[in-house]
Amino acid sequence: MCGIVGFTGKQQAAPLLLEGLKRLEYRGYDSAGIAVIGDAGIAVEKVSGRIDNLCEKTDNGKAIFGTTGIGHTRWATHGAPTDLNAHPHLSNDGRFAVVHNGIIENYAVLREELKAKGYRFLSETDTEVVVHLVEMFYDGDLKSAVLKTVSRLEGSYALGILCTDQPDTLFVAREHSPLILGVGVGENYFASDVTALVSYTKNAIYMDDGEIAELTPQGITVYDCRGREVEKPVSRITWDVEAAEKGGYDHFMLKEIMEQPQAVQAALTPRIRGKDIVLDDFELTAEDLRNIDKIVITACGSAYYAGCAGKYAIEEFCRIPVSVELASELRYGNPIIDEHTLLIVVSQSGETADTIAALKECQRLGAKSVAIVNVVGSTIAKLADHTLYTWAGPEIAVATTKGYTTQLAVLYLFALYAARKLGRLEDAAYEALLDEVLSLPQKMQQAIDKNHALPALAKKIHTFHSLFFIGRNTDWAVALEAALKMKEISYIHAESYAAGELKHGTIALIDEGQSVIAVCCNERLLDKTVSNILEMKARGAKVIAVAFQGERRVIAQADDIISIPHIEPIFSPALAVVPLQLLAYYVARENGCDIDKPKNLAKSVTVE
Ligand code: G6P
């Protein structure tokens, strides 16, 4: 989704803005632009396509002079990804420039109003109304013009605004869209994402909804929606630049897959004291938990599939009913939720628009909420009653990997924590299960190290037009995520099916040579899944099976085996998914796909 950056200081702004935009590339975009205040007013350059085109057009920024500027990567919503629709947008008098993340929902009404007043629109974007409003309200006081402008806006926005009358000043505003201010020495920054800031400063101010801020090289002042100064804490960013770079891997996705053992370790270790699980800064007492009659997990994409896998552990250990709901459905579904519902919101970015809306709706209905989030200070982390961070570090590839497995690790800890508080697990069983969860990092490493044949397996299947992923129970949850990975990055149609459902439809599509990937780690249901494998084979399919090392029932039937170390099956999704992420990666590589930035996808889906 769109990304914004801004800089004011003594250095030339354009090269820094381009550098910042490159760090936001991973979010997904289709055009980019920068605006810098120079001696002759505001210089704007924008292009459709890659930031490299913008670098070429501006000699890597050296062709544009000025020390204050704003930049934008656009992921088209209103209007095609053309040069004209790219941001920044200029006011008719050329004195103001604006970049915007989010959607102005009442833009059509504002556009008509502004047109009637004589403002000319050059783009089809919702954003352009903002710059004309600023021009309309400006009477020499930029702060007041910004406040009046945002008071007219409905929807979501993170805005960066330039004005030639204050050539070393940036104004920003936030409503339902991430915005972080970077505090430097003699220079200051803003960005929609900390990854664009980490190479310049580790000191950050997280803006809240309804706030605006004024940045000059000398300082930052934040105001509330009525223009009163707000004291904001300066937080320390813990991510470093290396963590946001490829570190010798061909792709961020491969690096992030390989980082999973360390990432899961980082999610688990700080929460273990002896045999106890300690939640971060809060506690759910036995009484709190007894007051809960159901748990609802809500999320989007892979985070939703993490919820699907986590449900089995929570229900099994806590014996509390769990429903897993797509946030985009839950928010409009008139859900049956009250103060006896515990809502678990799962999100890597903490900024997914549907997930935020579902959280707010459930809070309105009285639910208590716990968020499982990676990005510190993100909107969901701030909104939820309690937050459990996944501590996965920056995830750059659009298709999540370590984000997903760390979500699972935290869900497993939560399940054991709650079950123990409720007295639903004997000490010995609890301790044995905890040991299994804690064995995950080491076993994930083995699952990575021992599967040398995955590139060769990818060569066998990369030309297929469609792949089926099957499994039962926890294995089905893995199949869902594995199929999503495959389609996201390799563009091969991949469908996942609960193995027991095959006879109700999908089997009609199984022909000679069709490839089926069967996840076979749920030992309790293995004979059933093996029967499904036989049914596939009887119709000519080739079966690749994921199974525990030495699992003869599967080895005897599958055409190819991907083996993983043994673990308590209920935790196997976090392990079984790893070689399947790698398989998707190698298939996409065979097909020459843009693995880190798949077409049409965005890392952080901040619009509905
Ligand atoms: C996008 C990403 C997915 C992610 C989903 C939910 O679709 O490409 O990888 O699972 O958003 O994102 P969240 O940040 O809420 O986990």
Coordinates of C-alpha atoms and ligand atoms in Angstrom, one line a residue:
M1 CA 0.0 0.0 0.0
C2 CA 1.0 3.6 -0.2
G3 CA 4.0 4.9 1.7
I4 CA 5.1 8.4 2.6
V5 CA 8.3 10.0 3.7
G6 CA 9.4 13.6 4.5
F7 CA 12.6 15.3 5.4
T8 CA 13.7 18.7 6.5
G9 CA 17.3 19.6 7.5
K10 CA 20.5 20.9 5.9
Q11 CA 21.2 18.0 3.5
Q12 CA 19.8 17.8 0.0
A13 CA 16.3 16.3 0.5
A14 CA 15.7 14.4 -2.8
P15 CA 18.4 11.7 -2.5
L16 CA 17.2 11.0 1.1
L17 CA 13.6 10.9 0.0
L18 CA 14.4 8.4 -2.8
E19 CA 16.3 6.3 -0.3
G20 CA 13.4 6.4 2.1
L21 CA 10.9 5.4 -0.6
K22 CA 13.1 2.5 -1.6
R23 CA 12.7 1.2 1.9
L24 CA 9.0 1.4 1.5
E25 CA 8.9 -0.5 -1.8
Y26 CA 8.1 -3.7 -0.1
R27 CA 4.7 -2.4 0.9
G28 CA 3.6 -2.6 -2.7
Y29 CA 3.1 0.3 -5.1
D30 CA 2.7 1.2 -8.7
S31 CA 3.9 4.8 -9.0
A32 CA 6.1 7.1 -7.0
G33 CA 6.9 10.8 -6.7
I34 CA 8.8 13.5 -4.7
A35 CA 8.4 17.2 -4.2
V36 CA 11.1 19.5 -2.9
I37 CA 11.0 23.2 -2.0
G38 CA 13.8 25.0 -3.9
D39 CA 14.6 28.6 -4.8
A40 CA 12.1 28.6 -7.7
G41 CA 9.2 27.1 -5.7
I42 CA 8.2 23.4 -5.4
A43 CA 9.8 21.0 -7.8
V44 CA 7.8 17.8 -8.4
E45 CA 8.8 14.6 -10.2
K46 CA 6.6 11.6 -10.4
V47 CA 6.5 8.5 -12.5
S48 CA 4.4 5.4 -12.9
G49 CA 6.2 2.2 -12.3
R50 CA 9.3 1.6 -10.2
I51 CA 11.2 4.0 -8.0
D52 CA 14.2 3.2 -10.2
N53 CA 12.5 5.2 -13.0
L54 CA 12.2 8.2 -10.6
C55 CA 15.9 7.8 -9.7
E56 CA 16.8 7.8 -13.4
K57 CA 14.7 10.8 -14.1
T58 CA 16.3 12.8 -11.3
D59 CA 19.9 11.6 -11.5
N60 CA 19.3 9.8 -8.1
G61 CA 17.8 13.0 -6.7
K62 CA 20.9 15.1 -7.6
A63 CA 19.0 17.1 -10.2
I64 CA 16.5 18.5 -7.6
F65 CA 17.8 21.1 -5.1
G66 CA 16.3 21.9 -1.8
T67 CA 16.5 20.7 1.8
T68 CA 12.8 20.1 2.6
G69 CA 10.7 17.7 0.8
I70 CA 8.1 14.9 0.7
G71 CA 7.8 11.6 -1.2
H72 CA 5.2 9.0 -1.9
T73 CA 4.8 5.5 -3.3
R74 CA 1.2 5.0 -4.6
W75 CA -0.8 1.8 -4.7
A76 CA -3.7 2.9 -6.9
T77 CA -7.2 3.0 -5.5
H78 CA -8.9 6.1 -7.1
G79 CA -7.6 6.4 -10.6
A80 CA -5.1 4.3 -12.7
P81 CA -1.4 4.2 -11.8
T82 CA -0.4 7.0 -14.2
D83 CA 2.1 9.8 -13.8
L84 CA -0.7 12.3 -13.3
N85 CA -2.4 10.3 -10.5
A86 CA 0.9 9.8 -8.7
H87 CA 1.6 11.9 -5.7
P88 CA 2.7 14.6 -4.7
H89 CA -0.2 16.7 -5.8
L90 CA 0.2 20.5 -6.3
S91 CA -2.2 23.3 -5.5
N92 CA -3.4 25.4 -8.5
D93 CA -1.2 28.3 -7.3
G94 CA 1.8 26.0 -7.0
R95 CA 2.4 27.0 -3.4
F96 CA 1.4 23.7 -1.7
A97 CA 2.2 20.1 -2.3
V98 CA 0.6 17.1 -0.6
V99 CA 1.3 13.4 -0.2
H100 CA -1.4 11.1 1.3
N101 CA -1.8 7.5 2.5
G102 CA -5.4 6.3 3.0
I103 CA -8.7 7.1 1.4
I104 CA -10.7 10.3 1.6
E105 CA -14.2 8.9 1.7
N106 CA -16.0 12.2 1.1
Y107 CA -13.7 13.2 -1.7
A108 CA -16.5 13.3 -4.3
V109 CA -18.6 15.9 -2.4
L110 CA -15.4 18.0 -1.7
R111 CA -14.4 17.8 -5.3
E112 CA -17.7 19.2 -6.5
E113 CA -17.5 21.9 -3.9
L114 CA -14.0 22.9 -4.9
K115 CA -14.7 22.7 -8.6
A116 CA -17.7 25.1 -8.1
K117 CA -15.2 27.5 -6.4
G118 CA -13.0 27.3 -9.5
Y119 CA -10.3 24.9 -8.4
R120 CA -9.0 22.8 -11.3
F121 CA -8.4 19.1 -10.8
L122 CA -5.5 17.4 -12.7
S123 CA -5.9 13.9 -11.4
E124 CA -8.6 11.3 -10.6
T125 CA -7.4 10.8 -7.1
D126 CA -9.2 11.3 -3.8
T127 CA -6.1 13.1 -2.5
E128 CA -6.2 16.1 -4.8
V129 CA -9.0 17.6 -2.8
V130 CA -6.7 17.9 0.2
V131 CA -4.2 20.2 -1.5
H132 CA -7.0 22.5 -2.9
L133 CA -8.5 22.7 0.6
V134 CA -5.2 23.8 2.1
E135 CA -4.9 26.5 -0.6
M136 CA -8.5 27.5 0.0
F137 CA -8.1 27.8 3.8
Y138 CA -4.6 29.4 3.7
D139 CA -4.5 33.0 4.9
G140 CA -0.8 33.1 5.9
D141 CA -1.3 30.7 8.8
L142 CA -0.4 27.2 7.6
K143 CA -1.2 25.4 10.9
S144 CA -4.7 26.8 10.9
A145 CA -5.1 25.9 7.2
V146 CA -4.1 22.3 7.9
L147 CA -6.5 22.1 10.9
K148 CA -9.4 23.5 8.9
T149 CA -8.5 21.1 6.0
V150 CA -8.5 17.9 8.2
S151 CA -11.7 19.0 9.9
R152 CA -13.4 18.6 6.4
L153 CA -11.9 15.2 5.7
E154 CA -13.7 11.8 6.3
G155 CA -11.9 8.5 6.0
S156 CA -8.3 7.7 6.6
Y157 CA -5.1 9.7 6.0
A158 CA -1.5 10.2 6.8
L159 CA -0.7 13.5 5.1
G160 CA 2.6 15.3 4.4
I161 CA 2.2 18.9 3.4
L162 CA 4.7 21.5 1.9
C163 CA 4.2 25.3 1.6
T164 CA 6.6 27.7 -0.2
D165 CA 5.9 30.4 2.4
Q166 CA 7.6 28.2 5.0
P167 CA 10.4 26.6 3.0
D168 CA 11.9 24.6 5.8
T169 CA 8.6 23.3 7.4
L170 CA 6.7 20.1 6.9
F171 CA 3.2 19.7 8.2
V172 CA 1.8 16.2 8.8
A173 CA -1.6 14.9 9.9
R174 CA -2.8 11.5 10.9
E175 CA -6.2 9.7 11.0
H176 CA -6.5 5.9 10.8
S177 CA -3.2 5.6 8.9
P178 CA 0.2 5.0 10.3
L179 CA 2.6 8.0 10.7
I180 CA 5.8 8.1 12.6
L181 CA 8.0 11.1 13.2
G182 CA 11.8 10.6 13.2
V183 CA 13.7 12.9 15.6
G184 CA 17.2 13.8 14.3
V185 CA 19.8 16.4 15.2
G186 CA 19.3 19.5 13.1
E187 CA 17.0 17.5 10.9
N188 CA 13.7 15.7 11.2
Y189 CA 11.7 13.2 9.3
F190 CA 8.4 11.5 8.9
A191 CA 7.4 8.2 7.4
S192 CA 4.5 5.8 7.3
D193 CA 6.8 3.0 8.4
V194 CA 9.8 2.8 10.7
T195 CA 11.8 0.9 8.1
A196 CA 12.1 4.2 6.2
L197 CA 13.5 5.9 9.3
V198 CA 16.0 3.4 10.8
S199 CA 19.0 4.4 8.8
Y200 CA 18.7 8.0 9.8
T201 CA 17.5 8.0 13.4
K202 CA 16.4 5.6 16.2
N203 CA 14.3 8.2 17.9
A204 CA 10.6 8.2 17.0
I205 CA 7.4 9.9 17.9
Y206 CA 4.3 7.8 17.1
M207 CA 1.4 10.1 16.1
D208 CA -2.1 9.4 17.3
D209 CA -5.3 9.8 15.3
G210 CA -6.5 13.4 15.1
E211 CA -3.1 14.9 15.6
I212 CA -1.1 17.2 13.3
A213 CA 2.5 18.1 13.6
E214 CA 4.9 20.8 12.4
L215 CA 8.5 19.7 11.6
T216 CA 11.4 22.1 11.1
P217 CA 15.1 21.2 11.2
Q218 CA 15.2 22.6 14.8
G219 CA 12.2 20.7 16.2
I220 CA 8.9 19.0 16.1
T221 CA 5.6 20.2 17.6
V222 CA 2.6 18.0 17.8
Y223 CA -0.9 19.5 18.1
D224 CA -4.3 18.0 18.8
C225 CA -7.3 18.6 16.5
R226 CA -8.0 21.9 18.2
G227 CA -4.5 23.2 17.7
R228 CA -3.3 22.7 21.3
E229 CA 0.2 21.5 21.8
V230 CA 0.5 17.9 22.9
E231 CA 3.5 16.4 24.8
K232 CA 4.6 13.3 23.0
P233 CA 7.1 10.7 24.3
V234 CA 10.1 9.9 22.1
S235 CA 10.4 6.1 21.7
R236 CA 13.5 4.2 20.8
I237 CA 13.3 2.1 17.6
T238 CA 14.8 -1.3 18.3
W239 CA 15.1 -2.5 14.7
D240 CA 18.4 -1.9 13.0
V241 CA 19.2 -1.2 9.4
E242 CA 20.7 -4.7 8.8
A243 CA 17.4 -6.3 9.9
A244 CA 15.7 -4.4 7.1
E245 CA 18.3 -5.4 4.4
K246 CA 18.7 -8.6 2.5
G247 CA 22.0 -9.7 4.2
G248 CA 23.3 -11.8 1.3
Y249 CA 20.1 -13.5 0.3
D250 CA 18.6 -13.1 -3.1
H251 CA 15.3 -12.1 -1.7
F252 CA 13.8 -10.8 1.5
M253 CA 11.4 -13.7 1.5
L254 CA 14.2 -16.3 1.6
K255 CA 16.0 -14.3 4.3
E256 CA 12.8 -14.2 6.4
I257 CA 12.1 -17.9 5.9
M258 CA 15.6 -18.6 7.2
E259 CA 15.2 -16.3 10.1
Q260 CA 12.3 -18.1 11.5
P261 CA 14.1 -20.2 14.1
Q262 CA 15.6 -17.0 15.6
A263 CA 12.3 -15.1 15.3
V264 CA 10.3 -17.8 17.0
Q265 CA 12.9 -18.0 19.7
A266 CA 12.6 -14.3 20.2
A267 CA 8.8 -14.6 20.5
L268 CA 9.1 -17.4 23.0
T269 CA 12.1 -17.0 25.3
P270 CA 11.3 -13.6 27.0
R271 CA 7.9 -15.1 28.1
I272 CA 9.3 -18.1 29.9
R273 CA 10.3 -18.0 33.5
G274 CA 11.2 -21.4 34.6
K275 CA 8.1 -23.4 33.8
D276 CA 5.8 -20.4 33.8
I277 CA 4.5 -18.4 30.9
V278 CA 4.5 -14.7 31.6
L279 CA 2.5 -12.4 29.4
D280 CA 4.1 -9.1 28.6
D281 CA 2.6 -6.3 30.7
F282 CA -0.7 -7.8 31.7
E283 CA -2.2 -10.9 33.3
L284 CA -5.4 -12.7 32.6
T285 CA -6.5 -14.1 36.0
A286 CA -8.4 -17.3 36.3
E287 CA -11.5 -15.2 37.1
D288 CA -11.0 -13.2 33.9
L289 CA -10.8 -16.4 31.9
R290 CA -13.8 -18.0 33.6
N291 CA -15.8 -15.0 32.6
I292 CA -15.2 -15.7 29.0
D293 CA -17.6 -18.0 27.3
K294 CA -16.1 -17.8 23.8
I295 CA -13.0 -16.7 22.0
V296 CA -13.2 -15.0 18.6
I297 CA -10.0 -14.8 16.6
T298 CA -10.1 -12.2 13.8
A299 CA -7.5 -11.3 11.1
C300 CA -6.9 -11.2 7.4
G301 CA -4.7 -13.2 5.0
S302 CA -2.0 -15.4 6.6
A303 CA -2.8 -14.0 10.0
Y304 CA -6.3 -15.4 9.6
Y305 CA -4.7 -18.8 8.8
A306 CA -2.5 -18.5 11.9
G307 CA -5.8 -18.1 13.8
C308 CA -7.2 -21.2 12.1
A309 CA -4.2 -23.2 13.4
G310 CA -4.2 -21.6 16.8
K311 CA -7.9 -22.4 17.3
Y312 CA -7.1 -26.1 17.6
A313 CA -4.6 -25.5 20.4
I314 CA -6.8 -23.2 22.4
E315 CA -9.9 -25.4 22.1
E316 CA -7.9 -28.5 22.9
F317 CA -6.2 -27.2 26.0
C318 CA -8.7 -24.6 27.4
R319 CA -12.0 -26.2 26.3
I320 CA -13.3 -22.8 25.4
P321 CA -15.1 -22.5 22.0
V322 CA -13.1 -20.6 19.5
S323 CA -14.4 -19.2 16.2
V324 CA -12.0 -17.7 13.6
E325 CA -13.4 -14.9 11.5
L326 CA -12.1 -13.0 8.6
A327 CA -12.0 -9.4 9.7
S328 CA -13.6 -8.2 6.5
E329 CA -16.6 -10.4 7.2
L330 CA -16.8 -9.9 11.0
R331 CA -16.9 -6.1 10.7
Y332 CA -20.1 -6.2 8.8
G333 CA -21.5 -9.5 10.1
N334 CA -23.6 -8.2 13.1
P335 CA -21.6 -10.6 15.3
I336 CA -22.9 -12.1 18.5
I337 CA -20.3 -10.7 20.8
D338 CA -20.5 -9.3 24.3
E339 CA -18.4 -8.7 27.5
H340 CA -18.0 -12.5 27.8
T341 CA -16.2 -12.7 24.5
L342 CA -12.4 -12.5 24.4
L343 CA -11.3 -11.2 21.0
I344 CA -7.8 -12.1 19.8
V345 CA -6.7 -9.9 16.9
V346 CA -3.8 -11.1 14.9
S347 CA -1.8 -8.8 12.6
Q348 CA 1.8 -8.6 11.5
S349 CA 1.6 -4.9 10.6
G350 CA -1.0 -3.8 13.1
E351 CA -2.4 -1.6 10.3
T352 CA -4.7 -3.8 8.3
A353 CA -7.8 -1.7 7.7
D354 CA -10.4 -4.5 8.0
T355 CA -8.7 -5.9 11.1
I356 CA -8.8 -2.5 12.8
A357 CA -12.5 -2.1 11.9
A358 CA -13.4 -5.6 13.2
L359 CA -11.5 -4.8 16.5
K360 CA -13.4 -1.5 16.9
E361 CA -16.7 -3.2 16.2
C362 CA -16.1 -5.9 18.7
Q363 CA -14.9 -3.4 21.3
R364 CA -18.1 -1.5 20.8
L365 CA -20.0 -4.7 21.5
G366 CA -18.2 -5.1 24.8
A367 CA -15.5 -7.7 23.9
K368 CA -12.2 -7.7 25.7
S369 CA -9.3 -7.7 23.3
V370 CA -5.8 -9.1 23.1
A371 CA -3.7 -8.2 20.0
I372 CA -0.9 -10.4 18.6
V373 CA 1.1 -7.9 16.6
N374 CA 4.6 -7.5 15.2
V375 CA 4.9 -3.7 14.6
V376 CA 5.5 -1.8 17.9
G377 CA 3.3 1.2 18.3
S378 CA 1.0 0.2 15.4
T379 CA -2.7 1.1 15.4
I380 CA -3.9 -2.3 16.5
A381 CA -1.3 -2.5 19.3
K382 CA -2.6 0.9 20.5
L383 CA -6.3 0.1 20.2
A384 CA -6.4 -3.3 21.8
D385 CA -6.8 -3.7 25.6
H386 CA -3.6 -5.8 25.7
T387 CA -0.9 -6.5 23.2
L388 CA 1.4 -9.5 22.8
Y389 CA 4.2 -8.6 20.4
T390 CA 5.6 -11.3 18.2
W391 CA 9.1 -9.8 18.1
A392 CA 9.7 -11.1 14.6
G393 CA 11.7 -8.0 13.5
P394 CA 11.0 -6.2 10.3
E395 CA 9.3 -8.3 7.7
I396 CA 9.8 -6.8 4.2
A397 CA 8.7 -9.5 1.7
V398 CA 5.0 -8.9 0.9
A399 CA 4.2 -12.6 1.6
T400 CA 4.5 -13.2 5.3
T401 CA 6.6 -16.1 6.6
K402 CA 8.2 -15.3 10.0
G403 CA 5.3 -13.0 10.7
Y404 CA 3.0 -16.1 10.5
T405 CA 5.1 -18.5 12.4
T406 CA 5.7 -16.1 15.3
Q407 CA 2.0 -15.5 15.5
L408 CA 1.6 -19.2 15.9
A409 CA 4.2 -19.3 18.6
V410 CA 2.4 -16.6 20.6
L411 CA -1.0 -18.3 20.1
Y412 CA 0.5 -21.6 21.4
L413 CA 1.9 -19.9 24.5
F414 CA -1.5 -18.1 25.0
A415 CA -3.3 -21.5 24.8
L416 CA -1.0 -23.1 27.4
Y417 CA -1.1 -20.0 29.6
A418 CA -4.9 -19.8 29.6
A419 CA -5.4 -23.6 30.1
R420 CA -3.1 -23.6 33.1
K421 CA -4.8 -20.6 34.7
L422 CA -8.1 -22.4 34.2
G423 CA -6.7 -25.5 35.7
R424 CA -7.5 -27.5 32.6
L425 CA -4.1 -29.0 32.2
E426 CA -2.2 -31.2 34.8
D427 CA 1.2 -29.9 35.6
A428 CA 3.0 -32.8 33.9
A429 CA 1.0 -32.4 30.7
Y430 CA 1.5 -28.7 30.7
E431 CA 5.2 -29.0 31.1
A432 CA 5.5 -31.6 28.4
L433 CA 3.5 -29.4 26.0
L434 CA 5.6 -26.3 26.9
D435 CA 8.8 -28.3 26.2
E436 CA 7.3 -29.1 22.8
V437 CA 6.6 -25.5 22.0
L438 CA 10.1 -24.5 23.1
S439 CA 11.6 -27.1 20.8
L440 CA 10.1 -25.3 17.8
P441 CA 13.1 -23.1 16.9
Q442 CA 15.6 -26.0 16.8
K443 CA 13.2 -28.2 14.8
M444 CA 12.5 -25.4 12.4
Q445 CA 16.2 -25.2 11.8
Q446 CA 16.3 -28.9 11.1
A447 CA 13.3 -28.7 8.8
I448 CA 15.2 -26.0 6.8
D449 CA 18.6 -27.8 6.9
K450 CA 17.4 -31.3 5.9
N451 CA 15.2 -30.4 2.9
H452 CA 17.8 -30.1 0.2
A453 CA 15.5 -31.5 -2.4
L454 CA 13.0 -28.7 -2.4
P455 CA 14.5 -26.8 -5.4
A456 CA 14.4 -30.0 -7.4
L457 CA 10.8 -30.7 -6.3
A458 CA 10.0 -27.1 -7.4
K459 CA 11.4 -27.9 -10.9
K460 CA 8.9 -30.8 -11.1
I461 CA 5.8 -28.7 -10.4
H462 CA 6.6 -25.1 -11.5
T463 CA 4.8 -25.5 -14.9
F464 CA 1.5 -26.7 -13.4
H465 CA -1.5 -24.5 -13.8
S466 CA -3.0 -25.6 -10.6
L467 CA -2.0 -27.3 -7.4
F468 CA -4.1 -28.8 -4.6
F469 CA -3.2 -28.8 -0.9
I470 CA -5.0 -31.1 1.4
G471 CA -5.0 -32.0 5.1
R472 CA -7.2 -32.6 8.1
N473 CA -7.5 -30.6 11.2
T474 CA -4.2 -28.8 12.0
D475 CA -2.9 -30.2 8.7
W476 CA -5.7 -28.4 6.9
A477 CA -4.7 -25.1 8.6
V478 CA -1.2 -25.6 7.1
A479 CA -2.7 -26.5 3.7
L480 CA -4.6 -23.2 3.7
E481 CA -1.5 -21.1 4.4
A482 CA 0.8 -23.2 2.1
A483 CA -1.7 -22.7 -0.8
L484 CA -1.9 -19.0 -0.2
K485 CA 1.9 -18.8 -0.2
M486 CA 2.1 -20.7 -3.5
K487 CA -0.5 -18.5 -5.3
E488 CA 0.8 -15.2 -3.8
I489 CA 4.3 -15.5 -5.1
S490 CA 4.2 -18.0 -8.0
Y491 CA 0.8 -17.0 -9.5
I492 CA -0.1 -20.7 -9.8
H493 CA -3.7 -21.4 -8.9
A494 CA -3.5 -23.3 -5.6
E495 CA -6.5 -24.5 -3.7
S496 CA -6.6 -26.0 -0.3
Y497 CA -9.2 -28.5 0.8
A498 CA -10.0 -30.3 4.0
A499 CA -9.1 -33.8 2.9
G500 CA -12.4 -35.2 4.0
E501 CA -14.2 -32.8 1.7
L502 CA -12.5 -33.9 -1.5
K503 CA -15.3 -36.2 -2.4
H504 CA -17.7 -33.3 -2.3
G505 CA -16.2 -31.6 -5.3
T506 CA -12.5 -31.3 -5.8
I507 CA -12.0 -34.9 -6.7
A508 CA -13.8 -34.0 -10.0
L509 CA -10.7 -32.1 -11.0
I510 CA -8.2 -34.8 -10.2
D511 CA -6.8 -36.2 -13.4
E512 CA -3.7 -38.0 -14.6
G513 CA -0.6 -36.0 -13.6
Q514 CA -2.4 -33.5 -11.3
S515 CA -0.1 -32.6 -8.4
V516 CA -1.5 -32.8 -4.8
I517 CA 0.4 -31.7 -1.8
A518 CA -0.8 -33.6 1.3
V519 CA 0.0 -32.4 4.8
C520 CA 0.2 -35.5 7.0
C521 CA 1.4 -34.5 10.4
N522 CA -1.8 -35.1 12.4
E523 CA -1.1 -38.6 13.6
R524 CA -4.5 -39.2 15.0
L525 CA -6.1 -38.7 11.6
L526 CA -3.2 -40.0 9.5
D527 CA -4.9 -43.2 8.3
K528 CA -7.8 -41.1 7.1
T529 CA -5.5 -38.7 5.2
V530 CA -3.6 -41.7 3.7
S531 CA -6.9 -43.0 2.4
N532 CA -7.4 -39.7 0.7
I533 CA -4.0 -39.9 -0.8
L534 CA -4.9 -43.3 -2.2
E535 CA -8.0 -41.9 -3.8
M536 CA -6.0 -39.1 -5.5
K537 CA -3.4 -41.6 -6.7
A538 CA -6.1 -43.9 -8.0
R539 CA -7.1 -41.1 -10.3
G540 CA -3.6 -40.5 -11.6
A541 CA -2.4 -37.7 -9.3
K542 CA 1.1 -37.4 -8.1
V543 CA 1.3 -36.8 -4.4
I544 CA 3.9 -34.8 -2.5
A545 CA 3.5 -35.4 1.3
V546 CA 4.7 -33.5 4.3
A547 CA 5.2 -35.9 7.2
F548 CA 7.2 -36.6 10.3
Q549 CA 10.6 -38.2 9.6
G550 CA 10.3 -42.0 9.2
E551 CA 6.5 -42.0 9.0
R552 CA 6.1 -45.2 7.1
R553 CA 2.4 -45.0 6.4
V554 CA 3.0 -41.9 4.3
I555 CA 6.4 -42.9 2.8
A556 CA 4.8 -46.0 1.4
Q557 CA 2.2 -44.0 -0.6
A558 CA 3.6 -40.6 -1.5
D559 CA 5.5 -40.0 -4.7
D560 CA 7.7 -37.4 -3.0
I561 CA 8.3 -36.8 0.7
I562 CA 9.1 -33.6 2.6
S563 CA 10.0 -34.7 6.1
I564 CA 10.1 -32.6 9.3
P565 CA 11.2 -33.6 12.8
H566 CA 8.6 -35.0 15.1
I567 CA 6.6 -32.6 17.3
E568 CA 3.4 -32.8 19.2
P569 CA 1.0 -32.6 16.2
I570 CA -1.1 -29.7 17.5
F571 CA 2.0 -27.5 17.2
S572 CA 3.0 -29.0 13.8
P573 CA 1.6 -26.2 11.7
A574 CA 4.5 -23.9 12.7
L575 CA 7.0 -26.6 11.5
A576 CA 5.2 -28.1 8.5
V577 CA 4.7 -24.7 6.9
V578 CA 8.4 -24.0 6.7
P579 CA 9.4 -26.4 3.9
L580 CA 6.1 -25.4 2.1
Q581 CA 7.1 -21.7 2.2
L582 CA 10.4 -22.8 0.7
L583 CA 8.7 -24.9 -2.0
A584 CA 6.6 -21.9 -2.9
Y585 CA 9.7 -19.7 -3.0
Y586 CA 11.6 -22.1 -5.3
V587 CA 8.6 -22.5 -7.6
A588 CA 8.3 -18.7 -7.9
R589 CA 12.0 -18.5 -8.5
E590 CA 11.8 -21.1 -11.3
N591 CA 9.1 -19.0 -12.9
G592 CA 11.0 -15.8 -12.6
C593 CA 8.4 -14.0 -10.5
D594 CA 9.0 -10.8 -8.5
I595 CA 9.1 -12.8 -5.3
D596 CA 9.3 -10.0 -2.7
K597 CA 6.8 -7.7 -4.5
P598 CA 4.2 -9.9 -6.1
K599 CA 1.9 -8.2 -8.6
N600 CA -1.2 -6.5 -7.3
L601 CA -0.4 -7.4 -3.7
A602 CA 0.6 -5.1 -0.8
K603 CA 2.3 -5.8 2.4
S604 CA 0.1 -3.7 4.5
V605 CA -3.5 -3.4 3.4
T606 CA -4.4 -0.1 4.9
V607 CA -7.6 0.4 2.9
E608 CA -10.7 -1.7 2.8
Ligands
G6P1 C1 -1.5 -8.7 3.2 C2 -0.1 -9.4 3.3 C3 -0.3 -10.8 3.9 C4 -0.9 -10.6 5.3 C5 -2.2 -9.8 5.3 C6 -2.6 -9.4 6.7 O1 -2.4 -9.4 2.4 O2 0.3 -9.6 2.0 O3 1.0 -11.4 4.0 O4 -1.1 -11.9 5.9 O5 -2.0 -8.6 4.6 O6 -1.7 -8.5 7.2 P1 -1.4 -8.2 8.7 O7 -0.4 -7.2 8.7 O8 -2.7 -7.8 9.3 O9 -0.9 -9.5 9.3

